[in-house]
JSON list of C-alpha atoms in Angstrom, two decimals:
[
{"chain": "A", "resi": 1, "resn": "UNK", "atom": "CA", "xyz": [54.24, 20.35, 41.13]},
{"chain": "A", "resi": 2, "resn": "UNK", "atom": "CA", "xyz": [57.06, 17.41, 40.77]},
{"chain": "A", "resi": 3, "resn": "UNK", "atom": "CA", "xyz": [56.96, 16.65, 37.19]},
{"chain": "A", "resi": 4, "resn": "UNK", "atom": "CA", "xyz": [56.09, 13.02, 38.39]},
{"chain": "A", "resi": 5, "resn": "UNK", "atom": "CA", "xyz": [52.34, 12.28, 38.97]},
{"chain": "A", "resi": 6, "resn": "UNK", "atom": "CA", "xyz": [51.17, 9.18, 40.08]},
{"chain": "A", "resi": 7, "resn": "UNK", "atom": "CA", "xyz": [47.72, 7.81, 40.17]},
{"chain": "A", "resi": 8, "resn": "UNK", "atom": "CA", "xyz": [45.85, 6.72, 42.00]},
{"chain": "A", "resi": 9, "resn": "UNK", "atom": "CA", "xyz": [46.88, 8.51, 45.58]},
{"chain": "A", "resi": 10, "resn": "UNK", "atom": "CA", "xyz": [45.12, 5.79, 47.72]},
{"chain": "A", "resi": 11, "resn": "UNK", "atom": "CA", "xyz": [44.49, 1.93, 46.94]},
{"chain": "A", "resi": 12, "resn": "UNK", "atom": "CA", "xyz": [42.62, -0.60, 48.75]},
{"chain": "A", "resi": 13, "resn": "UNK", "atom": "CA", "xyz": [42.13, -3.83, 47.29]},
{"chain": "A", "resi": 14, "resn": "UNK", "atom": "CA", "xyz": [41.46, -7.34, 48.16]},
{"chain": "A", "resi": 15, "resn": "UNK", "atom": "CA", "xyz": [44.24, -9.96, 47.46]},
{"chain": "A", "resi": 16, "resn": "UNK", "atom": "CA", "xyz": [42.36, -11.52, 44.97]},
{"chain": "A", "resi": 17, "resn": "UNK", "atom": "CA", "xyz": [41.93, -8.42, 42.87]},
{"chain": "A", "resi": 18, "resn": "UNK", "atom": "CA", "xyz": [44.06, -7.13, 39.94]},
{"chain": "A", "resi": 19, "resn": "UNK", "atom": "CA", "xyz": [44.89, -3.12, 39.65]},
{"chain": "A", "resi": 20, "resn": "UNK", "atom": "CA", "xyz": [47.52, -1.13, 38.47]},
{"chain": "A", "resi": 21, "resn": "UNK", "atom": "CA", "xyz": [49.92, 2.16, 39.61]},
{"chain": "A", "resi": 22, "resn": "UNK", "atom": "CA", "xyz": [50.69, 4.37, 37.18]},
{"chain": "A", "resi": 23, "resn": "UNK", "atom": "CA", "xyz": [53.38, 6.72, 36.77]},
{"chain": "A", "resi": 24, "resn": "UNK", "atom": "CA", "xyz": [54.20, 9.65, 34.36]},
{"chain": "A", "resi": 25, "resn": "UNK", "atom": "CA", "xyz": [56.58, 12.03, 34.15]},
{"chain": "A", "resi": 26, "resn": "UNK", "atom": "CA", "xyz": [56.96, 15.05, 31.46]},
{"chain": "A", "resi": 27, "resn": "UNK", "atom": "CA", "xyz": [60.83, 16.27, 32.25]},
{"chain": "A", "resi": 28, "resn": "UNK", "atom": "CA", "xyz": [62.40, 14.59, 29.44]},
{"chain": "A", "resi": 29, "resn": "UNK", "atom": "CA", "xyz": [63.91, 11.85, 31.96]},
{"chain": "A", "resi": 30, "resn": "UNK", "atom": "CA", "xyz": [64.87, 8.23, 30.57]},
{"chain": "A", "resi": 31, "resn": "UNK", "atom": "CA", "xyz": [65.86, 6.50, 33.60]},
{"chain": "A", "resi": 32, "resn": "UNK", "atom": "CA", "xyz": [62.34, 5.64, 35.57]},
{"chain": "A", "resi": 33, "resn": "UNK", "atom": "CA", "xyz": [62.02, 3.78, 39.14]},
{"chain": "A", "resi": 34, "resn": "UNK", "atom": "CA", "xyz": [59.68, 1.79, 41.44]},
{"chain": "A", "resi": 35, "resn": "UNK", "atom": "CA", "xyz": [60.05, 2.09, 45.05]},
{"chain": "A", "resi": 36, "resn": "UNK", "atom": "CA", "xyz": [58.32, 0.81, 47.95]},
{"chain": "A", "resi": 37, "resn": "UNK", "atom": "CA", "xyz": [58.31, 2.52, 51.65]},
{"chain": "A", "resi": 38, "resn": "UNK", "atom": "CA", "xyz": [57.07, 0.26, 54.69]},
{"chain": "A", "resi": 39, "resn": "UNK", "atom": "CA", "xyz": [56.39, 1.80, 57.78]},
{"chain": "A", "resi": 40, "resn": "UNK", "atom": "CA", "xyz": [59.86, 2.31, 59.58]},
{"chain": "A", "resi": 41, "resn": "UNK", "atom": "CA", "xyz": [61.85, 0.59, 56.80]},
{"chain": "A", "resi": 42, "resn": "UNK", "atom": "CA", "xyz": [63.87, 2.22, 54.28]},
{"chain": "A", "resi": 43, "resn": "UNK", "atom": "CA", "xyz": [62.77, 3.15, 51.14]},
{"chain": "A", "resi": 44, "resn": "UNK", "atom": "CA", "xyz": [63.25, -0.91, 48.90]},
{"chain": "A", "resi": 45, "resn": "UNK", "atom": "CA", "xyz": [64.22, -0.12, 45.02]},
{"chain": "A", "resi": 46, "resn": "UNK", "atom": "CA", "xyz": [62.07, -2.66, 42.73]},
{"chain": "A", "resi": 47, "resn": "UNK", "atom": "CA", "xyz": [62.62, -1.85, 39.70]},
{"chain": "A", "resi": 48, "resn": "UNK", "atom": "CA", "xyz": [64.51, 0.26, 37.07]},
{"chain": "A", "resi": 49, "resn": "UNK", "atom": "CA", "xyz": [64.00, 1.43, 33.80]},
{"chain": "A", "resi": 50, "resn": "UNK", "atom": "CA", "xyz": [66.54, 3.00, 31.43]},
{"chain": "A", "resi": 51, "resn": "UNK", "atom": "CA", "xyz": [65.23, 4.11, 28.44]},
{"chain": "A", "resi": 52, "resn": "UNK", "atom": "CA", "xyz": [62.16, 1.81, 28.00]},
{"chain": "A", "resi": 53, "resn": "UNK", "atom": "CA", "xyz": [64.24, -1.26, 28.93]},
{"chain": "A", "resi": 54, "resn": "UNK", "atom": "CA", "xyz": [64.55, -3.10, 32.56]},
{"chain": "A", "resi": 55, "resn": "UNK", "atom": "CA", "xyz": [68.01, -2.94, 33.98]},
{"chain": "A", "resi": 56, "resn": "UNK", "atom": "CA", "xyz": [67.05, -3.46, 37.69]},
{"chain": "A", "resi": 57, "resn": "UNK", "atom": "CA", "xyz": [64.28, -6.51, 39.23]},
{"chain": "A", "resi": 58, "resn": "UNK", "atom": "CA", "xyz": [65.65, -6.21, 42.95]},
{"chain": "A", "resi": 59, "resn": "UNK", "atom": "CA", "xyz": [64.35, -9.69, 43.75]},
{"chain": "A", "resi": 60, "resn": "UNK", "atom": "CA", "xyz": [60.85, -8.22, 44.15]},
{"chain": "A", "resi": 61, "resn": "UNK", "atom": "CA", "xyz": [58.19, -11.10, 43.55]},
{"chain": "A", "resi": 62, "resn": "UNK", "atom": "CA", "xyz": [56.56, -12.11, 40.43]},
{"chain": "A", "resi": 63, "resn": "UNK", "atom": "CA", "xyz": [52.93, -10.52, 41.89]},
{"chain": "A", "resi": 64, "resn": "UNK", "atom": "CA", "xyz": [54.52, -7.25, 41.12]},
{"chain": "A", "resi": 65, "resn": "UNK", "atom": "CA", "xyz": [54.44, -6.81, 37.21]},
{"chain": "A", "resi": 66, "resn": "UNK", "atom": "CA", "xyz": [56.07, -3.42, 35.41]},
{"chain": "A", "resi": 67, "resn": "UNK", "atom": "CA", "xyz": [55.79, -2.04, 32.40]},
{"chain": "A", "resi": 68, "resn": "UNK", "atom": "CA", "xyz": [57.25, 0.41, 30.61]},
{"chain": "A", "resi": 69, "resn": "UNK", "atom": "CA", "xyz": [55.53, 1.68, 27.06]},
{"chain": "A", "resi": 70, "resn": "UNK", "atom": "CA", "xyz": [57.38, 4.59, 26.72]},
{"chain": "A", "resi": 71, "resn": "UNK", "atom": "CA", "xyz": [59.51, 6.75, 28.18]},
{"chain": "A", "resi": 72, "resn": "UNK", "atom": "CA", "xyz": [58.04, 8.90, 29.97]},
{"chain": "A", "resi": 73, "resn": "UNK", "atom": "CA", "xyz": [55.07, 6.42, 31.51]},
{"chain": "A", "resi": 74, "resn": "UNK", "atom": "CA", "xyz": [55.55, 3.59, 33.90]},
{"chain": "A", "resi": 75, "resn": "UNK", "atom": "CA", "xyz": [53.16, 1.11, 35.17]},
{"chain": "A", "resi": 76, "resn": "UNK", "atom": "CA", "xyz": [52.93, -0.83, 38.17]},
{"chain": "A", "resi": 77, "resn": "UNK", "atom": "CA", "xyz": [50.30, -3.91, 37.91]},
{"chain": "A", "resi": 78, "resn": "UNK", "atom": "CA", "xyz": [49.14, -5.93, 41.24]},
{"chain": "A", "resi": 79, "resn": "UNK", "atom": "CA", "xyz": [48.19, -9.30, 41.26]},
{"chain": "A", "resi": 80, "resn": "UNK", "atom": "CA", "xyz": [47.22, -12.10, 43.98]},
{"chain": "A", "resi": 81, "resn": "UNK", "atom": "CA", "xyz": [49.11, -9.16, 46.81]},
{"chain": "A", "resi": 82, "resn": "UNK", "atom": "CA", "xyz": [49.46, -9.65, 50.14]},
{"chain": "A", "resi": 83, "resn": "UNK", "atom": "CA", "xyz": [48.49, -7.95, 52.96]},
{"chain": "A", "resi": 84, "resn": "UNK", "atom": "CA", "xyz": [52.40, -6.97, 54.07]},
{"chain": "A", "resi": 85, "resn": "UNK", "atom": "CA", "xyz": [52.55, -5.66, 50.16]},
{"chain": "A", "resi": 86, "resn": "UNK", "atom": "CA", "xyz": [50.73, -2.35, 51.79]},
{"chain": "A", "resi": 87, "resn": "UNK", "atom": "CA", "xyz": [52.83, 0.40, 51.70]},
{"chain": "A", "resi": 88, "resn": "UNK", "atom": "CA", "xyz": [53.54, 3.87, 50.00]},
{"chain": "A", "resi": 89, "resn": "UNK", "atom": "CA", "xyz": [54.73, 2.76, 46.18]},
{"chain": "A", "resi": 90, "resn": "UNK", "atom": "CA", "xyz": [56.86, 5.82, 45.08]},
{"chain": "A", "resi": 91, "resn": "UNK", "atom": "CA", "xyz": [57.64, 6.53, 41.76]},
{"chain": "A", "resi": 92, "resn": "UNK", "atom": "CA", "xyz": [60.88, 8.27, 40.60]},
{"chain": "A", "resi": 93, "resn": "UNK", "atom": "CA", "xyz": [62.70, 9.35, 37.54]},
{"chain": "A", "resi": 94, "resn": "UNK", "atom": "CA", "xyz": [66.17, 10.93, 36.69]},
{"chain": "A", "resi": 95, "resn": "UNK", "atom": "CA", "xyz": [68.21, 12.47, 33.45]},
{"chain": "A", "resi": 96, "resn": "UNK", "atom": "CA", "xyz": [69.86, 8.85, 33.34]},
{"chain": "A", "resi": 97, "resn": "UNK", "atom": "CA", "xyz": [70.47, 5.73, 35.86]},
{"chain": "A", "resi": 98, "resn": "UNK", "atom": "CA", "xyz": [73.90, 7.88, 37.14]},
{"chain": "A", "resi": 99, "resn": "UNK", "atom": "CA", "xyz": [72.16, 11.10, 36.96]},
{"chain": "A", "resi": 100, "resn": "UNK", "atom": "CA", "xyz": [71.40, 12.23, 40.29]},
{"chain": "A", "resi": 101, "resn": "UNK", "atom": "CA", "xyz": [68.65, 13.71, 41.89]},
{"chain": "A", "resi": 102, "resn": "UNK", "atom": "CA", "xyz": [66.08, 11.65, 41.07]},
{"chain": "A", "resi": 103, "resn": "UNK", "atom": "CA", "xyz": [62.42, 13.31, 40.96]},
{"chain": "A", "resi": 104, "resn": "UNK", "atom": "CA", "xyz": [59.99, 11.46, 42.99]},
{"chain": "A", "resi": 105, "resn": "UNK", "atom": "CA", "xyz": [56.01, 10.97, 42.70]},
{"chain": "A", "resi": 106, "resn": "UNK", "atom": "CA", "xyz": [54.05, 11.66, 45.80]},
{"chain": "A", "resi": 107, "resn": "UNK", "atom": "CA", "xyz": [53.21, 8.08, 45.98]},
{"chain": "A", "resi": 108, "resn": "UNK", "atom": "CA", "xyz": [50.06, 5.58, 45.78]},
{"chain": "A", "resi": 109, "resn": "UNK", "atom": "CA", "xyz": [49.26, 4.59, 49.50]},
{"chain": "A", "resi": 110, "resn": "UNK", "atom": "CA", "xyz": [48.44, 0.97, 48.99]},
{"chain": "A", "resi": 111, "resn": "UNK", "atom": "CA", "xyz": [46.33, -1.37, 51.39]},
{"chain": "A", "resi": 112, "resn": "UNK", "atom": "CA", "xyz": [45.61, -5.00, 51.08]},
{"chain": "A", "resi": 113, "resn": "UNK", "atom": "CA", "xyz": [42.51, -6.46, 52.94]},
{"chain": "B", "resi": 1, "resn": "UNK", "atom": "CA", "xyz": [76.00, -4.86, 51.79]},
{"chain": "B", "resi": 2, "resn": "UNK", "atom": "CA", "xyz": [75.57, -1.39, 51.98]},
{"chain": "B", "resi": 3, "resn": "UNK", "atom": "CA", "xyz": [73.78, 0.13, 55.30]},
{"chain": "B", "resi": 4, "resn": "UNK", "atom": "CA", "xyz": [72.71, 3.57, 55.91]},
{"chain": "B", "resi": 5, "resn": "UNK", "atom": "CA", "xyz": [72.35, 4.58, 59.41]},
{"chain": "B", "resi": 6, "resn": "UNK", "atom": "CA", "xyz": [70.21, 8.15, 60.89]},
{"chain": "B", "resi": 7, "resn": "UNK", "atom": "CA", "xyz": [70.17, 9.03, 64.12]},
{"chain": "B", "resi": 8, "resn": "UNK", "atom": "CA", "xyz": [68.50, 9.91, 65.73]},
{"chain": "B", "resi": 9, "resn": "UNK", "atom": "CA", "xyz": [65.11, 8.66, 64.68]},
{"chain": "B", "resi": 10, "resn": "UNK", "atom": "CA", "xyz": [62.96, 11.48, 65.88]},
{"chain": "B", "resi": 11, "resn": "UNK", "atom": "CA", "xyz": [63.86, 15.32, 66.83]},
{"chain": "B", "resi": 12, "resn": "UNK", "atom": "CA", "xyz": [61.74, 18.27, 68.13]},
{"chain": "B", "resi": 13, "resn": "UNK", "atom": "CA", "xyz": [62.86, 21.70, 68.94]},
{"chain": "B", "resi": 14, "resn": "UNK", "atom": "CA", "xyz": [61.61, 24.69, 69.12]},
{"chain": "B", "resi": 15, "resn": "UNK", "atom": "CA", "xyz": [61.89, 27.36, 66.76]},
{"chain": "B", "resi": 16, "resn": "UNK", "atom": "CA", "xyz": [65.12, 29.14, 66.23]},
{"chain": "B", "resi": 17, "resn": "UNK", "atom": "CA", "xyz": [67.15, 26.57, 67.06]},
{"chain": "B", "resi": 18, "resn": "UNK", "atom": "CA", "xyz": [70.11, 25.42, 65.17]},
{"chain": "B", "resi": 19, "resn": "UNK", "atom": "CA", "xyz": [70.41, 21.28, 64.49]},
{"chain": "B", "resi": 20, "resn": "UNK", "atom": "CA", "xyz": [71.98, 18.55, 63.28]},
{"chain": "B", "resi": 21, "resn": "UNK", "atom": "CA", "xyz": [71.01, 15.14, 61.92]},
{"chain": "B", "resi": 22, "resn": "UNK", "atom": "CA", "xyz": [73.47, 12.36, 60.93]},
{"chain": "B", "resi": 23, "resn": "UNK", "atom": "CA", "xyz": [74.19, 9.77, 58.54]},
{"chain": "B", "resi": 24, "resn": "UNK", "atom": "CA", "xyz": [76.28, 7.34, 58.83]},
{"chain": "B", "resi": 25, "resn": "UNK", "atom": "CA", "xyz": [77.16, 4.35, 56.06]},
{"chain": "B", "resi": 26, "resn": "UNK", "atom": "CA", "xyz": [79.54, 1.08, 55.98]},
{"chain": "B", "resi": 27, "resn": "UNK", "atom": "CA", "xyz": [80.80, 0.97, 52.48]},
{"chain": "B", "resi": 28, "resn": "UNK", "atom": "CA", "xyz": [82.84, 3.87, 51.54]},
{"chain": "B", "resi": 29, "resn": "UNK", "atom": "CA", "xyz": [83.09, 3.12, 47.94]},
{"chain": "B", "resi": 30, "resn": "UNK", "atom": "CA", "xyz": [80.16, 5.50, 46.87]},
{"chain": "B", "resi": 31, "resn": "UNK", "atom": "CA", "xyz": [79.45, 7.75, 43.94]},
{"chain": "B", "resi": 32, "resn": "UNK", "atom": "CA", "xyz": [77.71, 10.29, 45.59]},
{"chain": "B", "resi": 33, "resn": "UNK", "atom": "CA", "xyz": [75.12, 11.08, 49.09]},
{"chain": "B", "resi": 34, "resn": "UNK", "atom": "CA", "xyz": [71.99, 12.83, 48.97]},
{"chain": "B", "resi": 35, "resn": "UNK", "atom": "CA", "xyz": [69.42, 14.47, 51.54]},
{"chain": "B", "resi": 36, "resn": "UNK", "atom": "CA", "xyz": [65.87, 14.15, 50.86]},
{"chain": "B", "resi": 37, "resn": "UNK", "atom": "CA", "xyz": [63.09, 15.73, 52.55]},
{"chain": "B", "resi": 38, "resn": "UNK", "atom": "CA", "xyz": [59.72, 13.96, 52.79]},
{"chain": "B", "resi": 39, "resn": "UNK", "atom": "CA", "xyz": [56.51, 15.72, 54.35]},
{"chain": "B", "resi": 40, "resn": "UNK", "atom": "CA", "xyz": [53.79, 13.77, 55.52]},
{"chain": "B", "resi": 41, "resn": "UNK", "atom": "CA", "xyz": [51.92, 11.74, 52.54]},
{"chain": "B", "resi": 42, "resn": "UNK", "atom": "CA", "xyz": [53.98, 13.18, 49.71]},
{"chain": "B", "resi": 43, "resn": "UNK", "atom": "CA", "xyz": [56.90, 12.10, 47.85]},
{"chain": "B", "resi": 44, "resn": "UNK", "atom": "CA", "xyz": [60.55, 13.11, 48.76]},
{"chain": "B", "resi": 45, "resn": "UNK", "atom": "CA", "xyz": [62.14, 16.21, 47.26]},
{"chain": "B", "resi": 46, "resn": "UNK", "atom": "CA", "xyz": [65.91, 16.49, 46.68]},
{"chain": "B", "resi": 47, "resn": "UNK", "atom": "CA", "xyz": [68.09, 18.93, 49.17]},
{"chain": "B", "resi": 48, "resn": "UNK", "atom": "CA", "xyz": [71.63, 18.55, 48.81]},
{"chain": "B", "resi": 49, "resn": "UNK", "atom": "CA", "xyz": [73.44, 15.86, 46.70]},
{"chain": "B", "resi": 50, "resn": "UNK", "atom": "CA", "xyz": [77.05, 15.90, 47.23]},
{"chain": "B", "resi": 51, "resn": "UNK", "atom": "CA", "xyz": [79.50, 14.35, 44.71]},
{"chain": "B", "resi": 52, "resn": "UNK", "atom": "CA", "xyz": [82.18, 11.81, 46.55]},
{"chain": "B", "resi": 53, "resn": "UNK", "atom": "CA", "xyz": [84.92, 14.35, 45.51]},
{"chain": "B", "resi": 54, "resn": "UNK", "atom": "CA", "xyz": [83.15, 16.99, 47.61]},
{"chain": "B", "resi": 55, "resn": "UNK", "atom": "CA", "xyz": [82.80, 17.96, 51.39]},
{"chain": "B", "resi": 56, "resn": "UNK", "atom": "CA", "xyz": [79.65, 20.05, 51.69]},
{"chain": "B", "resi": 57, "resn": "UNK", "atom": "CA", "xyz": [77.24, 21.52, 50.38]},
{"chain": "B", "resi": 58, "resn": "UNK", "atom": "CA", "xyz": [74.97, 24.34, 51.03]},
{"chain": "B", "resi": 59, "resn": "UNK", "atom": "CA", "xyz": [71.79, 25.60, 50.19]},
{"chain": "B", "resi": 60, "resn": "UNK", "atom": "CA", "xyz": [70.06, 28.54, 52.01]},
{"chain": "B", "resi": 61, "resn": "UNK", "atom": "CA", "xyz": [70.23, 27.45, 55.65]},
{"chain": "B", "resi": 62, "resn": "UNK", "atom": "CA", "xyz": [70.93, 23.85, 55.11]},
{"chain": "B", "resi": 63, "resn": "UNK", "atom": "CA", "xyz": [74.43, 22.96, 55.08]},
{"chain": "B", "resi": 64, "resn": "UNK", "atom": "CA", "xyz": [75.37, 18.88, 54.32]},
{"chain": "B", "resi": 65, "resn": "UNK", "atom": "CA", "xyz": [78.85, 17.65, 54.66]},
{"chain": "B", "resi": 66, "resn": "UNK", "atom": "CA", "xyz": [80.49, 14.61, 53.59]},
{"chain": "B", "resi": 67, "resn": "UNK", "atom": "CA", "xyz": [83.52, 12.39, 55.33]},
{"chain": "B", "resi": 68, "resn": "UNK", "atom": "CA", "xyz": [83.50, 9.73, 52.91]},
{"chain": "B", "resi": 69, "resn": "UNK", "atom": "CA", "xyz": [86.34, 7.67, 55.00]},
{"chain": "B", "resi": 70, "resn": "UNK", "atom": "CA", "xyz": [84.52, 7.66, 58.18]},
{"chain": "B", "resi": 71, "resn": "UNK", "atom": "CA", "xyz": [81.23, 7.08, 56.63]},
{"chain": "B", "resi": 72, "resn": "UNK", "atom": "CA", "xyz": [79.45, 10.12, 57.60]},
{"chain": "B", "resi": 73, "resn": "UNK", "atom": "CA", "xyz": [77.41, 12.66, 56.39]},
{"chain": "B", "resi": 74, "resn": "UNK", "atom": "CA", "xyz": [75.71, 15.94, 58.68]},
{"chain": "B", "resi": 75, "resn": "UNK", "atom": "CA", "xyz": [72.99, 17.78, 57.40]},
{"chain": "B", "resi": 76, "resn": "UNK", "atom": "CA", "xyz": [73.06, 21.09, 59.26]},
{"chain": "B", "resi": 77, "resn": "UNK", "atom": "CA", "xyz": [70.18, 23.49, 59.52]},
{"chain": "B", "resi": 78, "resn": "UNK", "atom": "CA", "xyz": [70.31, 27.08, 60.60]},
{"chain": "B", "resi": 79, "resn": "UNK", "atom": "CA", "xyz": [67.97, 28.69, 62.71]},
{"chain": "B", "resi": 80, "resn": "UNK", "atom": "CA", "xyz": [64.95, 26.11, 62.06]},
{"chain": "B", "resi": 81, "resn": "UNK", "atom": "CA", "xyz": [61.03, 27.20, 61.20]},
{"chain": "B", "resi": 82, "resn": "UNK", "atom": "CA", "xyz": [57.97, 25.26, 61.84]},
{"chain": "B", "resi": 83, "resn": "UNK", "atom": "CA", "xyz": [57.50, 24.65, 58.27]},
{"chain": "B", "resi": 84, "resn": "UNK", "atom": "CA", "xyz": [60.73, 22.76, 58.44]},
{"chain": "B", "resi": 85, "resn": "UNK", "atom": "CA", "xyz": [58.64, 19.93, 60.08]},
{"chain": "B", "resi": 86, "resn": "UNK", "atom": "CA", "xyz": [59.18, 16.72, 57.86]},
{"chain": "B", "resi": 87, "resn": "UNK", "atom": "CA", "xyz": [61.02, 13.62, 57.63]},
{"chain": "B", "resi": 88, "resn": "UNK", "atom": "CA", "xyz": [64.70, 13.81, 56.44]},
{"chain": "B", "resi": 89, "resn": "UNK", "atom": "CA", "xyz": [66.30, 10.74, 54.09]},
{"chain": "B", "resi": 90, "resn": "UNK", "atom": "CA", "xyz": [70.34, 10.09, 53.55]},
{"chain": "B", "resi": 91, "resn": "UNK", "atom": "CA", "xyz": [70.81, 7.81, 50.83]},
{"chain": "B", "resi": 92, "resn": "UNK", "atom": "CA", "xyz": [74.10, 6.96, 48.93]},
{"chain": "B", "resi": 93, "resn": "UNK", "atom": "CA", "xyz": [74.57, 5.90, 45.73]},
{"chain": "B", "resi": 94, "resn": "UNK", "atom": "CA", "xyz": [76.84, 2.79, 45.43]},
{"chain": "B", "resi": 95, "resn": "UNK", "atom": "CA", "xyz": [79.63, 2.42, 43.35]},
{"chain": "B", "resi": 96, "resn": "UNK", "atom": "CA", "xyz": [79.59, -0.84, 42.09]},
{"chain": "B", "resi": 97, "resn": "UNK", "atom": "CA", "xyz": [75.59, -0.92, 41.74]},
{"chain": "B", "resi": 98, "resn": "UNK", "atom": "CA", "xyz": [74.42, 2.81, 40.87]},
{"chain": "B", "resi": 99, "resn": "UNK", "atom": "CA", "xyz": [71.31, 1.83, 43.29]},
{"chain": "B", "resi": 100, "resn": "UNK", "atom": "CA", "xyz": [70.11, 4.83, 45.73]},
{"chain": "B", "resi": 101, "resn": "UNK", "atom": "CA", "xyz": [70.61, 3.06, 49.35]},
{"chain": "B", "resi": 102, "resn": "UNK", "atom": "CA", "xyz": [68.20, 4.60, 52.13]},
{"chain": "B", "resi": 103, "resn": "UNK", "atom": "CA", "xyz": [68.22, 4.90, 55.60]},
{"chain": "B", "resi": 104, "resn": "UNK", "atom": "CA", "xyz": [65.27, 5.12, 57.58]},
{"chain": "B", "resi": 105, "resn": "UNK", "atom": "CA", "xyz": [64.93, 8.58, 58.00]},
{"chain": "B", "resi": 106, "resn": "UNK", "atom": "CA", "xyz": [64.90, 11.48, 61.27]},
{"chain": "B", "resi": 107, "resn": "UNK", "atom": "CA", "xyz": [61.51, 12.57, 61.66]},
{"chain": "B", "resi": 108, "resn": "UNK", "atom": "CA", "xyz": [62.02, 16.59, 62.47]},
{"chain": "B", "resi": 109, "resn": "UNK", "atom": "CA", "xyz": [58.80, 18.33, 64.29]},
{"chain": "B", "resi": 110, "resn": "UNK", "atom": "CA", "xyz": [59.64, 22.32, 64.95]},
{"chain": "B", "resi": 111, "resn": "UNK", "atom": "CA", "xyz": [57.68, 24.00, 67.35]},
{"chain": "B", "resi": 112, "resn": "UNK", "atom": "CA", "xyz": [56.47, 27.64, 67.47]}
]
């Protein structure tokens, strides 16, 4: 048990299709994060949340939509991908964005046809 | 620009055996350096963090040390276990940016 679930654990979708990730975490965390891991790249940071508010868009492109209700659920919605958007899309959270360690998901394993 | 370096890529030993992976980064200016371990198809889980004012840390038979002027970091583990089989992540948090910087990982496989 993390303390971060993420759903779904596997994706495949066309690159005309629109889905979503979602994230949630119950550990009282207000800093939340979207990461992407490509096979033999480092883990990329997209985006961060502090308290319900975006502090961090790491240049990621505008098919890649998050959302944040509330603080302890993040979204991640897909539109128009493609195919080198397949990777694992981790999902973290931490106490604060200077709080160390971060708590990480075990990931949505995306795949774009 | 911050880049986080671990060699080497891939290790296997067998069981028993004492190791060592490294770390190594090009900006010293960071707030703190963590070791992550991820196991195939999960997320990662937190080992060590250790503070920029710090030189080690240990838990149980990992042991991480820190030489924030040279840039390098050693994760140490003591007399290794097949179930220590995973990938292990150094990332560093930057000063100036608070982002978690990755490197690409050592993937560990420990034989019986």
């Amino acid at each position: 048990e993390t303390g971060v679930t993420q759903t779904p654990r596997h994706l495949v979708m066309g690159m005309t299709n629109k889905k979503s990730l979602k994230c949630e975490q119950h550990l009282g965390h207000n800093a939340m994060y979207w990461y992407k891991q490509s096979a033999k790249k480092p883990l990329e940071l997209m985006f961060v949340y502090s308290l319900e508010e975006r502090v961090e868009n790491n240049s990621v492109p505008s098919r890649f939509s998050p959302e944040c209700p509330n603080s302890s659920h993040l979204f991640l919605h897909l539109h128009t991908l493609q195919p080198e958007d397949s990777a694992l899309y981790l999902c973290a959270s931490s106490q604060d964005r200077t709080q160390q360690p971060q708590h990480f998901g075990d990931g949505t394993r995306l795949s774009i046809l | 620009k911050q880049e986080v370096t671990q060699i080497p890529a891939a290790l296997s030993v067998p069981e028993g055996e004492n190791l060592v992976l490294n770390c190594s980064f090009t900006d010293s200016a960071i707030y703190n350096l963590q070791w992550f371990r991820q196991d195939p198809g999960k997320g990662l889980t937190s080992l060590l963090l250790i503070q920029s004012s710090q030189r080690e840390q240990t838990s149980g038979r990992l042991n991480a040390s820190l030489d924030k002027s040279s840039g390098r970091s050693t994760l140490y583990i003591a007399a290794s276990q097949p179930g220590d089989s995973a990938t292990y992540l150094c990332a560093v948090t930057n000063l100036s940016t608070d982002k978690l910087i990755f490197g690409t990982g050592t993937r560990l496989q420990v034989f019986p």
